[in-house]
Coordinates of C-alpha atoms in Angstrom, one line a residue:
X1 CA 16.3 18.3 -18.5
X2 CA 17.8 15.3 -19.2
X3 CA 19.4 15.0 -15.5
X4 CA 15.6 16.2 -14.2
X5 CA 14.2 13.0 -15.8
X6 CA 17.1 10.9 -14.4
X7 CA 16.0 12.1 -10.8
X8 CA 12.4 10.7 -11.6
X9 CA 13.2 7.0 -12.6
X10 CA 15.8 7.0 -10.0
X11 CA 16.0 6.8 -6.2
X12 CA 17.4 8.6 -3.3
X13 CA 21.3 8.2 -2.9
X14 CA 21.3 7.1 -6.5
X15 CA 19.5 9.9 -7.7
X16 CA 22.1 12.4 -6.5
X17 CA 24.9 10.6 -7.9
X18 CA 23.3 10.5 -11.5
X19 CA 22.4 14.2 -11.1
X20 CA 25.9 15.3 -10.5
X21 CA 27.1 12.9 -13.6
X22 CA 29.0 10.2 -10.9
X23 CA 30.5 10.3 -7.6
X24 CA 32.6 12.6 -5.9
X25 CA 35.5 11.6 -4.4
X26 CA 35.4 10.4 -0.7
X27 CA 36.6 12.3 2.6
X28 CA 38.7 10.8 5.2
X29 CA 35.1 10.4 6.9
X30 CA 33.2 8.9 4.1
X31 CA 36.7 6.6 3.1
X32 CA 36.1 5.0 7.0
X33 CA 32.5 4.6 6.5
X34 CA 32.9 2.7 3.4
X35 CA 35.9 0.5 4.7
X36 CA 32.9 -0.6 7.2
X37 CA 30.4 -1.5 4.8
X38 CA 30.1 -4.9 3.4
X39 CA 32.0 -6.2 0.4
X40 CA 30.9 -5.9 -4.1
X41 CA 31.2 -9.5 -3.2
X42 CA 28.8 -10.0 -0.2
X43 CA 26.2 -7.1 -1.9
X44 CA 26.6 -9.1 -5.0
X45 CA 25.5 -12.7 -3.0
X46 CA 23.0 -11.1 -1.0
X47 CA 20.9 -9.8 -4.2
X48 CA 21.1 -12.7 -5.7
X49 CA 19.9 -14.9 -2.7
X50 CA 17.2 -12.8 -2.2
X51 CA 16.3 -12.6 -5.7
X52 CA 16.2 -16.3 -6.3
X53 CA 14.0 -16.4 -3.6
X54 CA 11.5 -14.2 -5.1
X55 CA 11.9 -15.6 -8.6
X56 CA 12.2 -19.2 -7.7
X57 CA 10.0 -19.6 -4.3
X58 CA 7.5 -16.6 -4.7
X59 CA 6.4 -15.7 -8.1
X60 CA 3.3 -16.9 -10.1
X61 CA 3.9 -17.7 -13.6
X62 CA 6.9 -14.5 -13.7
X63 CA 4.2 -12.4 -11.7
X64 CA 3.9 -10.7 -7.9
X65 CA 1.4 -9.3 -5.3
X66 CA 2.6 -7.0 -2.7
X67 CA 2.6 -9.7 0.4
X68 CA 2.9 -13.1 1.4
X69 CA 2.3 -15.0 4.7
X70 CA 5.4 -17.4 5.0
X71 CA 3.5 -20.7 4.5
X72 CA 1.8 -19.0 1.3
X73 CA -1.5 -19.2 2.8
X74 CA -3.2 -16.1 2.2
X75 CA -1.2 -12.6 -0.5
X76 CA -2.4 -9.4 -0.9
X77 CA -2.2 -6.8 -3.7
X78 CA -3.9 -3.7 -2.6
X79 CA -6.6 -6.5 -1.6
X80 CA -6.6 -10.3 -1.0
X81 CA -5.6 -11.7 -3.9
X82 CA -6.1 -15.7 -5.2
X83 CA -3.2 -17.4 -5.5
X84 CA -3.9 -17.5 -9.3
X85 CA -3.2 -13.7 -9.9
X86 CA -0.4 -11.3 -10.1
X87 CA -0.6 -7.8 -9.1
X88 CA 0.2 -4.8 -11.8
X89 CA -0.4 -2.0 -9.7
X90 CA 2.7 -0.9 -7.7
X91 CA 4.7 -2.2 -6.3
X92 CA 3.8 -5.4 -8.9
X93 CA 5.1 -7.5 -11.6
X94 CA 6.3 -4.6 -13.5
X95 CA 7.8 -2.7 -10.8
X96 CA 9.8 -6.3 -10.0
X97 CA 10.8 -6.0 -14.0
X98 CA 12.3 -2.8 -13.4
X99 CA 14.1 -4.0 -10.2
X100 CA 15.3 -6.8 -12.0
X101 CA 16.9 -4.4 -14.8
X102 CA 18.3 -2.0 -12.7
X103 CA 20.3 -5.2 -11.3
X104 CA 21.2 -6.4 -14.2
X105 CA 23.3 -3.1 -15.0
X106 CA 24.7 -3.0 -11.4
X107 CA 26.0 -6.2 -11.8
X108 CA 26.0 -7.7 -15.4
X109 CA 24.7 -10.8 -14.0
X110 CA 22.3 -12.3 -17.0
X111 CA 20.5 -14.2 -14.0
X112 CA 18.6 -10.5 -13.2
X113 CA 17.8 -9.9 -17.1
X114 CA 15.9 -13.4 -17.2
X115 CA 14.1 -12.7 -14.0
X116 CA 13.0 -9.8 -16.2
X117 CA 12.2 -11.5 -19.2
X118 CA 9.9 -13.5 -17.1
X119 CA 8.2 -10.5 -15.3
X120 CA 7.4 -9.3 -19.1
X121 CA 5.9 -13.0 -19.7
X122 CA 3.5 -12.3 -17.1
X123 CA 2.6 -9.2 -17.8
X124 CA 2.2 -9.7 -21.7
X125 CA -0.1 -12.9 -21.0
X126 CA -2.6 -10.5 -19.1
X127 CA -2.2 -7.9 -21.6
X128 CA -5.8 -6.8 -22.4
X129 CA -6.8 -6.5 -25.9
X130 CA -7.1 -2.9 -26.3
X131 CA -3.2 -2.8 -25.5
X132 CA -3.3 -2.1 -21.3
X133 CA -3.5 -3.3 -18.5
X134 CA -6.3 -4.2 -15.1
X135 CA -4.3 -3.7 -11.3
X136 CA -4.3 -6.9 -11.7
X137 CA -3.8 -10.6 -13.6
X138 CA -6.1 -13.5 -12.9
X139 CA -4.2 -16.9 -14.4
X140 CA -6.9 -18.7 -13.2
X141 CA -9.4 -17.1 -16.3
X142 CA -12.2 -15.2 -16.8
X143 CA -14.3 -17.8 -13.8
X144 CA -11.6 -17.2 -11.6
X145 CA -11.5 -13.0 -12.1
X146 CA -15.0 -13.2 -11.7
X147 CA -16.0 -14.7 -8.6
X148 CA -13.3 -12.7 -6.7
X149 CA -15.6 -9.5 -7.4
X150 CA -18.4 -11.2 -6.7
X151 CA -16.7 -12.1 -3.3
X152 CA -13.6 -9.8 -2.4
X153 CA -14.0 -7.3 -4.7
X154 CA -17.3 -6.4 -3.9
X155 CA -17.6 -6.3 -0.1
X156 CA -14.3 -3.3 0.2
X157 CA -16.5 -0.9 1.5
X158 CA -13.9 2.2 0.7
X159 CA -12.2 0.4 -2.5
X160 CA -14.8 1.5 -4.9
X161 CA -12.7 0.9 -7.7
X162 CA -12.4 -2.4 -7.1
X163 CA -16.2 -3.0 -6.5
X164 CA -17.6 -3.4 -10.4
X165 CA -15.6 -5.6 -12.9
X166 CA -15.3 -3.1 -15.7
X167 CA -13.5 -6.0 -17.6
X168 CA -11.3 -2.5 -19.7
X169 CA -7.6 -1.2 -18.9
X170 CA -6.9 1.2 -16.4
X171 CA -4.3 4.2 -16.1
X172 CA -5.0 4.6 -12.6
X173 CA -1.9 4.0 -9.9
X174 CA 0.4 3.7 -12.7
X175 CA -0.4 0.1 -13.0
X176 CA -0.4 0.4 -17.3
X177 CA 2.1 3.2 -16.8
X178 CA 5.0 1.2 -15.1
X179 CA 4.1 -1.7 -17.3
X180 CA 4.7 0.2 -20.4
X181 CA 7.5 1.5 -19.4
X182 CA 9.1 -1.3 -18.2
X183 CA 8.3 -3.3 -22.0
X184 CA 10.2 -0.9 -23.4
X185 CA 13.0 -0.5 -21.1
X186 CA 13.7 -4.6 -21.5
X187 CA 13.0 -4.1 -25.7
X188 CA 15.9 -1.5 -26.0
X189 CA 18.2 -3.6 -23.3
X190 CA 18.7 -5.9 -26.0
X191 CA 16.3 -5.1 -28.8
X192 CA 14.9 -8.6 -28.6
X193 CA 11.8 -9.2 -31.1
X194 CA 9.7 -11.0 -28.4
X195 CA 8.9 -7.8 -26.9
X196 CA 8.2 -5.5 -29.9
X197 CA 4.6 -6.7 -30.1
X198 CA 3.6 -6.0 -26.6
X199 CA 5.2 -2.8 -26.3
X200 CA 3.6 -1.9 -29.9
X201 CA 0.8 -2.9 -28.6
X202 CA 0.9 -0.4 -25.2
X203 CA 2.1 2.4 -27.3
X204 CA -1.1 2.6 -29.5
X205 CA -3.1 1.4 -26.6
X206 CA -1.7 5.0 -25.1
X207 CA -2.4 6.8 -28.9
X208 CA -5.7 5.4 -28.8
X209 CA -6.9 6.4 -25.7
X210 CA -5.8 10.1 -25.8
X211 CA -9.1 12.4 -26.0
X212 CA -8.8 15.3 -29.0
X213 CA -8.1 17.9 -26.2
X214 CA -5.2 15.7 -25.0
X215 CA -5.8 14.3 -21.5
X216 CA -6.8 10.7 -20.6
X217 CA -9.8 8.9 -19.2
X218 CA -9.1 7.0 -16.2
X219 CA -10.1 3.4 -18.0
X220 CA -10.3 2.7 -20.9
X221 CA -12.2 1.5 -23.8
X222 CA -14.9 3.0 -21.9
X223 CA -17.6 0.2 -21.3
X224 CA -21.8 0.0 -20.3
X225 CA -22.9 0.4 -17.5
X226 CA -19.8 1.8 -15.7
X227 CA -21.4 3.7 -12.8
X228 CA -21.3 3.2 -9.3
X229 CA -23.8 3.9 -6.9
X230 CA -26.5 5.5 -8.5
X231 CA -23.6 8.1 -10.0
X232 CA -22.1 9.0 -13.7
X233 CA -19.0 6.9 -14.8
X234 CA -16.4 8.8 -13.7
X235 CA -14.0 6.6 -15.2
X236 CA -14.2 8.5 -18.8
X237 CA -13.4 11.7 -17.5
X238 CA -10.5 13.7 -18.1
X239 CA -8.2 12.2 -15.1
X240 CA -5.6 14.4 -13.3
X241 CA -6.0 12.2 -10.0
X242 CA -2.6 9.0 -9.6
X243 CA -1.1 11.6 -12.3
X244 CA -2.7 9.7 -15.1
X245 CA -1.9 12.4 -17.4
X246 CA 1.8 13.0 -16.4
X247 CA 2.4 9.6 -16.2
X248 CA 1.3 9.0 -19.8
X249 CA 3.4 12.0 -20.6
X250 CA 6.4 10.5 -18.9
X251 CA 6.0 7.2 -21.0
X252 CA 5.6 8.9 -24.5
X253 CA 8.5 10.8 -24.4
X254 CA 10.5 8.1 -23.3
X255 CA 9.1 6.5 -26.4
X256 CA 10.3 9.2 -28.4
X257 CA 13.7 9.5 -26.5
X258 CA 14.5 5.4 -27.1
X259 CA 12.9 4.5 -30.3
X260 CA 12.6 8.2 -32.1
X261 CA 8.9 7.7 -32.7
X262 CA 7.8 10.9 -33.9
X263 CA 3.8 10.1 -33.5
X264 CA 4.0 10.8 -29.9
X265 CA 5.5 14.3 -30.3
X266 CA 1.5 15.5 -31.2
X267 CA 0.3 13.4 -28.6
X268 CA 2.5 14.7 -25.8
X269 CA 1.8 18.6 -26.9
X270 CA -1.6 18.0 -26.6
X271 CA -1.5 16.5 -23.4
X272 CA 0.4 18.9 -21.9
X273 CA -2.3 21.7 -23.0
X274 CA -4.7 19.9 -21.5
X275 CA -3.8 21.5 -18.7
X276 CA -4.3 24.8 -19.6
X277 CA -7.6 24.6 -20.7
X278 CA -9.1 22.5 -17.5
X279 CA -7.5 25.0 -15.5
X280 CA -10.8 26.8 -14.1
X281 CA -10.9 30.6 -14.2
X282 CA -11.0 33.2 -11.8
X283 CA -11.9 33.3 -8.8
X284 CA -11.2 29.9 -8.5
X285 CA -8.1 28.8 -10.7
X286 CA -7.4 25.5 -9.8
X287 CA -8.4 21.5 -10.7
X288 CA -10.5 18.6 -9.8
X289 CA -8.9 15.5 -9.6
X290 CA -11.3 14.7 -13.0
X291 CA -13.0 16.8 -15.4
X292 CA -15.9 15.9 -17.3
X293 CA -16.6 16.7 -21.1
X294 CA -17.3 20.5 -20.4
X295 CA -14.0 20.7 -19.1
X296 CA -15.2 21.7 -15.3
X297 CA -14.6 19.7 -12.1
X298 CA -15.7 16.5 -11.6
X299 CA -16.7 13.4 -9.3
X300 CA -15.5 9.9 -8.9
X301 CA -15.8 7.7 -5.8
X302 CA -18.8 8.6 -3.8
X303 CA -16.1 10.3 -1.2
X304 CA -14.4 12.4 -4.3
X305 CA -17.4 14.9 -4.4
X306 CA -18.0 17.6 -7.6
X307 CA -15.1 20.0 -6.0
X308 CA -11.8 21.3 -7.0
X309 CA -8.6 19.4 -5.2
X310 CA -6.0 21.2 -3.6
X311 CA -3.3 18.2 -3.6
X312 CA -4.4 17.7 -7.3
X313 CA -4.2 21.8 -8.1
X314 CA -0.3 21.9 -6.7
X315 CA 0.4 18.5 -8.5
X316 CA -0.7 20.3 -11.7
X317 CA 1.7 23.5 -11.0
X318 CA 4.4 21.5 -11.0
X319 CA 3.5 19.7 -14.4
X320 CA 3.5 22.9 -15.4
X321 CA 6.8 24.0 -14.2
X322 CA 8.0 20.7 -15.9
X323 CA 6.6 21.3 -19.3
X324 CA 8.2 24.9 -19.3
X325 CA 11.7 22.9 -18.2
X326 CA 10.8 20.4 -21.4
X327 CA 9.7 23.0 -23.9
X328 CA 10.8 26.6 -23.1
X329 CA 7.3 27.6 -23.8
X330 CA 6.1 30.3 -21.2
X331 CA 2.8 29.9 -21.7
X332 CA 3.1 26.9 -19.6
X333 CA 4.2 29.8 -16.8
X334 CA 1.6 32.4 -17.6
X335 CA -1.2 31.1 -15.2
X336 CA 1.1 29.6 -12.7
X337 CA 0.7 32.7 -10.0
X338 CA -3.0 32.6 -9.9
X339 CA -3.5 28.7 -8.3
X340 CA -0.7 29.4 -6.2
X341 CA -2.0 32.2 -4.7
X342 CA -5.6 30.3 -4.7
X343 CA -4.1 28.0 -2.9
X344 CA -2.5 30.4 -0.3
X345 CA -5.8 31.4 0.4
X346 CA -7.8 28.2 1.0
X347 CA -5.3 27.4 4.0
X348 CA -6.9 26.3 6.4
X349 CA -7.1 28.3 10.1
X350 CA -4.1 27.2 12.2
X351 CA -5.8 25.6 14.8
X352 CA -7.0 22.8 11.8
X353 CA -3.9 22.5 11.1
X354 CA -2.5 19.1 12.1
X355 CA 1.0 17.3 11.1
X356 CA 1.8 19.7 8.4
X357 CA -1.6 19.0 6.6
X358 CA -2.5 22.9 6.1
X359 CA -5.3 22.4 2.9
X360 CA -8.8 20.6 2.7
X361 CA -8.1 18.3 0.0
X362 CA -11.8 19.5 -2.0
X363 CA -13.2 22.6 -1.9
X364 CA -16.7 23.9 -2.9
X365 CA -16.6 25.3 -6.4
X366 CA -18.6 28.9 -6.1
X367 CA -17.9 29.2 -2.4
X368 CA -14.0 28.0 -1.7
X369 CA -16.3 26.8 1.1
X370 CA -13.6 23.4 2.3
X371 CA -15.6 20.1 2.2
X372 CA -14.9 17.6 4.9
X373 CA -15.3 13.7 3.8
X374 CA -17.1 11.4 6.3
X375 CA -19.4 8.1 6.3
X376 CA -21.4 6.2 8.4
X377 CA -22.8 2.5 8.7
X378 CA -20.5 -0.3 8.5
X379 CA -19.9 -2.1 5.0
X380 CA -20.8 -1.9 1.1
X381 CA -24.5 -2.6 2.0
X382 CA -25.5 -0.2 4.8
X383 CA -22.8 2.2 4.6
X384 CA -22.7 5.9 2.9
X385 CA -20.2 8.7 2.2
X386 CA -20.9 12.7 2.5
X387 CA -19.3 15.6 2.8
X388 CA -19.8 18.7 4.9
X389 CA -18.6 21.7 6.8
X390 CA -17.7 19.8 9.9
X391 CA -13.4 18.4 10.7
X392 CA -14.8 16.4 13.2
X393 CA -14.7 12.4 13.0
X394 CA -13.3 12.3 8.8
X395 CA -12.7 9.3 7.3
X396 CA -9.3 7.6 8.0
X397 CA -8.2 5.9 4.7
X398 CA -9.1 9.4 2.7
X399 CA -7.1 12.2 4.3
X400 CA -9.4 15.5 4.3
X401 CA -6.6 17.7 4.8
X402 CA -3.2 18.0 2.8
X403 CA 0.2 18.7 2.8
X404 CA 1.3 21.1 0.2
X405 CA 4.6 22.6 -0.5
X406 CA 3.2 25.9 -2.2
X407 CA 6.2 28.1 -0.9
X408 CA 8.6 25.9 -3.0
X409 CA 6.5 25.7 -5.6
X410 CA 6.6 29.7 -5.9
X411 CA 10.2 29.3 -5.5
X412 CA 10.7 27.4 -8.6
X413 CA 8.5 29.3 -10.6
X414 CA 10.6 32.5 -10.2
X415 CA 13.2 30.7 -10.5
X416 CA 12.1 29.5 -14.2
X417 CA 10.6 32.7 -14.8
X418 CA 14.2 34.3 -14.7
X419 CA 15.5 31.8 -17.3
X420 CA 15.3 32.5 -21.2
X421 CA 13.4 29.7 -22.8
X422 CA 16.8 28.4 -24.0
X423 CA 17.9 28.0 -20.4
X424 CA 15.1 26.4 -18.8
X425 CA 14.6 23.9 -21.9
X426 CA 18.6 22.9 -21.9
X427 CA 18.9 19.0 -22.3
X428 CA 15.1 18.4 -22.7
X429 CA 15.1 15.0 -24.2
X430 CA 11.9 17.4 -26.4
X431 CA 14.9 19.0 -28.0
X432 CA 17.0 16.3 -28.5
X433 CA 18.1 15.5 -32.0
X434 CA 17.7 11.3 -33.2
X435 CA 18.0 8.1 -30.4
X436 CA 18.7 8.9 -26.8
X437 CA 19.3 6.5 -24.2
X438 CA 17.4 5.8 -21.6
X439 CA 18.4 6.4 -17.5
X440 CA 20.0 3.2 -16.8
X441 CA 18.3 3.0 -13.3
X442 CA 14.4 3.2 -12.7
X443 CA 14.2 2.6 -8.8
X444 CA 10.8 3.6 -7.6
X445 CA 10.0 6.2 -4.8
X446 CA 8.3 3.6 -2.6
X447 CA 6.9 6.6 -0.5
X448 CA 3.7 6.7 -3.4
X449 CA 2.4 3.1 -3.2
X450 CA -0.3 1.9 -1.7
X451 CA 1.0 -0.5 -0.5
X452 CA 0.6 -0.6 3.5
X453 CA 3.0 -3.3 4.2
X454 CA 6.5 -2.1 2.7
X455 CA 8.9 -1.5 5.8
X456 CA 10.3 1.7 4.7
X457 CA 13.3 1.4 6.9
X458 CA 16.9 3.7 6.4
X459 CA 18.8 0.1 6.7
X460 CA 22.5 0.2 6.0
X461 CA 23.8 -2.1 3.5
X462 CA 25.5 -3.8 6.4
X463 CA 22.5 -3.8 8.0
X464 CA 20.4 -5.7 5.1
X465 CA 23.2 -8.2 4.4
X466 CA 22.8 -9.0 8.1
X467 CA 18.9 -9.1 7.9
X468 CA 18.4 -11.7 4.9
X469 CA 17.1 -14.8 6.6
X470 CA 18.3 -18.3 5.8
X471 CA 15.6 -18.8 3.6
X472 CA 16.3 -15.7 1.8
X473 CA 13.5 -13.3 2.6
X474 CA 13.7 -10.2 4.6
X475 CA 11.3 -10.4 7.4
X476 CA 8.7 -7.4 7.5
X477 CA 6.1 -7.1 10.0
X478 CA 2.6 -6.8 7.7
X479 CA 0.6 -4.2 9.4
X480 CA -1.4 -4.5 6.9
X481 CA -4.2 -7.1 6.5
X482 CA -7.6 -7.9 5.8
X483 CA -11.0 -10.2 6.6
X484 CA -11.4 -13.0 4.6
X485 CA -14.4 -12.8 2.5
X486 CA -17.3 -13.9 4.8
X487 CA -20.2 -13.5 3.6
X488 CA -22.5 -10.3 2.0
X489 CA -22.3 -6.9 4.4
X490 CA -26.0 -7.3 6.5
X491 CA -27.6 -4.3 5.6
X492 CA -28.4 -3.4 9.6
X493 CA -24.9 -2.2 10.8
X494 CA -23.8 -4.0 13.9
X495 CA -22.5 -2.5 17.1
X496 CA -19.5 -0.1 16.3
X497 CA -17.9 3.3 15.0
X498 CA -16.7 3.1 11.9
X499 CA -16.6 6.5 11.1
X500 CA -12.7 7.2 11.2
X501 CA -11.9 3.1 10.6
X502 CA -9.6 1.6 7.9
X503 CA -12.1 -1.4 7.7
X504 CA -15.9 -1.8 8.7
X505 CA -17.7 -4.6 10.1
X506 CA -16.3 -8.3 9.6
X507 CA -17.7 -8.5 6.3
X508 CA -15.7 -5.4 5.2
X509 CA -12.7 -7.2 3.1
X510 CA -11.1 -3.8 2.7
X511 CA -7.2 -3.5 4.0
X512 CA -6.3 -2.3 7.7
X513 CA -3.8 -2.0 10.0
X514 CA -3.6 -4.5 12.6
X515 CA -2.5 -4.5 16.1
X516 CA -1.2 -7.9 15.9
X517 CA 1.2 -7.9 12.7
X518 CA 2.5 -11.4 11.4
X519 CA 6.0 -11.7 10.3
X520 CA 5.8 -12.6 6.2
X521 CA 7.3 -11.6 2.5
X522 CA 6.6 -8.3 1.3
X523 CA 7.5 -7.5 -2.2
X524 CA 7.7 -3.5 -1.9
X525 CA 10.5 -4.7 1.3
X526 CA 12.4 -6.4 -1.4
X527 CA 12.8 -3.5 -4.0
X528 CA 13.0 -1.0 -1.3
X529 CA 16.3 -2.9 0.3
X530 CA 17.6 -4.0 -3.7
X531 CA 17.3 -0.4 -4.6
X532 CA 19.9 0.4 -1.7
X533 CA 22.0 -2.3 -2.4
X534 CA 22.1 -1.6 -6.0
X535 CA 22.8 2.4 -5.1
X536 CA 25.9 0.7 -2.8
X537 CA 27.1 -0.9 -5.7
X538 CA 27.1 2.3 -8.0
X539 CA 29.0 3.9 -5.0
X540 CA 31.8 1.1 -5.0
X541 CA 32.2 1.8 -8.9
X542 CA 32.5 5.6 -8.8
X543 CA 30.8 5.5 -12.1
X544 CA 28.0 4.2 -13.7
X545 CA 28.2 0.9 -15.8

């Protein structure tokens, strides 16, 4: 186990090296290849150009959104941000922190553990009370947070969650999650007191929260008032959806793995139960992406109807499949077969099929009827969301159909099913006896953001060190962008189809893709080309520092 965990704080060609415990040794072909690619030296002063850029030119107060215009006119997190706030949600201020680290121990340089330390200032100053975190961190005050959802926040016609200023913590996107996690990475880096509160502070904040039955709500404390659109707070349900749950998980037993905290070990049995009793029963045994207080299914956002989710269902399997890796305990296996083969037959009729997406993402509880997700109007005022019967004209910024690997999933579970408990359970940092370090690299998958604007490109280490522009930025074309707030959504639609759209009218300040992308700063480009130049620089060791 202790290698599976390292392959989920890790990333790609770095991943594989830490999995087989280092680096093999080169062919004649792979000897050539390096010979062309660029120096420790020139990796080494390309990082650290780019990272003084970031630090130095781009941050607020230690802090991050996603993207930047060049002449700092207008940022984005997930939305248009003020040039007061921060982003938390990935990739944020404490995705940056773990960059920053997982420098620090490719290259010893101290420059990348202050960057760090200054990451953790932000996010500890917008710490909320209860111990978590918002997506984001307004430095301009409680004013400042306020009129942006009275302006941006409340005229993103498909961002619900950004459309009512709960004013609580949220789990959702990981935002808390990576947070926490990265707190407690930079405490046992150097055990330095500063942090101890904070990350104190997270860990009960994560105690705290935890229902009886184990899982999670999606905010928390729970507030007044929390609905949406005529509907039930969905935010206090049980939450499955961003793999609030798992991610939670993930955190404690790192807790319990770095600092030998044996309060979480209750906690994390209970939340991994919690997915055996939600797990509905025959002839339907799968999960919403929520479940409410009588453990069934569950809505949220007015297009995340009362249904059971396939993408949620298959996410759940393999949490399964994880806690029998971390525990040895088959009952974690026992109901494993029946949502697979639910989910075998909900596929959808090949001629739906389209880019590999073979399941509806919801489907009617009593019928496994699929439910199709569409809208119409043009903005928060005039428009609506429904589901039906019909794959015709579905929203574009909620897919309705999924991509599922259920035949590897089977695979894994006979797999696991043919090792003894002992087996499956080896090196589960569970069974682990006293302190255990932590995996010295946390690079993120960047193919789970939300962030629209990240360039995702294979570049070459030669290629990158090429790319680094004089003033020490990468260029990435943001696709991404948005209306400036204009005004309150008029509640006749204008002219238009926006049944299928990213955005609605003008007065729609939701994100889209543009057909006329700027060249600026994107922060998720930055981590995404460090995290190769960092897994370069593991290479040239042949070990890990």
């Amino acid at each position: 186990m202790a290698r599976r965990l390292v392959r989920t704080l890790c990333h790609g060609a770095l991943c594989a090296m830490l999995a087989l415990g280092g680096v093999a040794a080169a062919s004649p072909a792979q000897a050539r290849a390096e010979a062309a690619q660029p120096s420790r030296q020139q990796i080494e002063a390309t990082m650290k150009r780019a990272t003084r850029f970031m630090v130095e030119k781009v941050s607020t107060n230690g802090g991050y959104v996603w993207s930047y215009l060049p002449d700092m006119s207008r940022r984005w997190g997930e939305m248009e941000a003020f040039p007061t706030m921060v982003w938390v949600q990935p990739p944020g201020t404490a995705t940056m922190g773990n960059l920053f680290l997982d420098a620090y121990h490719a290259t010893h340089d101290e420059y990348y553990y202050q960057a760090a330390e200054k990451a953790a200032g932000a996010l500890i100053a917008g710490q909320k009370p209860s111990g978590g975190w918002h997506y984001f961190i307004d430095f301009g005050g409680e004013d400042s947070t306020r009129r942006w959802y009275d302006t941006i926040g409340k005229n993103a016609w498909r961002l619900e969650e950004f459309q009512h200023h709960w004013g609580n913590a949220t789990f959702d996107d990981a935002g808390t999650s990576e947070a926490m996690q990265f707190l407690l990475r930079l405490y046992v880096e150097k055990h330095d007191a500063r942090f101890k509160p904070a990350l104190d502070k997270a860990i009960d904040f994560v105690l705290k929260s935890q229902y009886p039955i184990g899982g999670w709500p999606q905010r928390y404390p729970p507030v007044d008032n929390g609905g949406l659109h005529g509907r039930p707070d969905y935010t206090r349900y049980i939450t499955f959806n961003d793999d609030v749950a798992g991610e939670n998980i993930k955190f404690l037993i790192m807790v319990h793995q770095a600092l030998g905290d044996d309060r979480v070990l209750d906690a994390i049995t209970r939340a991994m139960s919690v997915y055996l009793v939600t797990q509905q029963g025959q002839p339907q045994p799968g999960w919403g992406l929520q479940h409410d207080p009588s453990l069934r299914p569950a809505g949220a956002r007015t297009y995340e109807p009362v249904a059971l989710a396939t993408h949620a269902t298959a996410a759940n399997v393999a949490q399964l499949l994880n806690f029998y890796r971390l525990t040895g305990d088959s009952k974690y296996l026992a109901r494993v077969p029946e949502a697979l083969d639910w989910l075998d037959s909900v596929k959808l009729p090949p001629e739906l099929v389209k880019d590999g997406r073979a399941w509806p993402t919801f489907i009617e509880i009593g019928t496994n009827r699929p439910l199709f997700i569409h809208r119409s109007g043009s903005n928060v005022a005039n428009g609506r969301y429904f589901t039906n019967d019909d794959p015709a004209d579905t929203v574009g910024h909620y897919s309705s159909m999924r991509a599922l690997d259920v035949a590897g999933l089977r695979r894994e579970y006979e797999r696991l099913s043919k090792l003894s408990p002992e087996e499956a359970s080896k090196g589960s940092p569970l069974k682990a006896h006293g302190i255990q370090p932590l995996a010295p690299y946390f690079l993120v998958d960047l193919g789970k953001i939300s962030d629209l604007n990240t360039s995702r490109d294979a570049a070459t280490p030669s290629q990158l060190v090429a790319k680094l522009n004089k003033a020490g930025w990468w260029p990435t074309e943001l696709k991404a962008t948005s209306h400036p707030y204009a005004g309150d959504g008029p509640v006749q639609p204008p002219p238009g189809d926006f049944r299928s759209t990213r955005v609605g009218d003008a007065t729609d300040t939701s994100p889209y893709f543009t057909d006329k992308p700027v060249i600026g700063i994107s922060t998720g480009t930055y981590i995404e080309h460090m995290a190769t130049l960092i897994s370069a620089l593991v290479a040239k060791d042949g070990q890990l520092k």
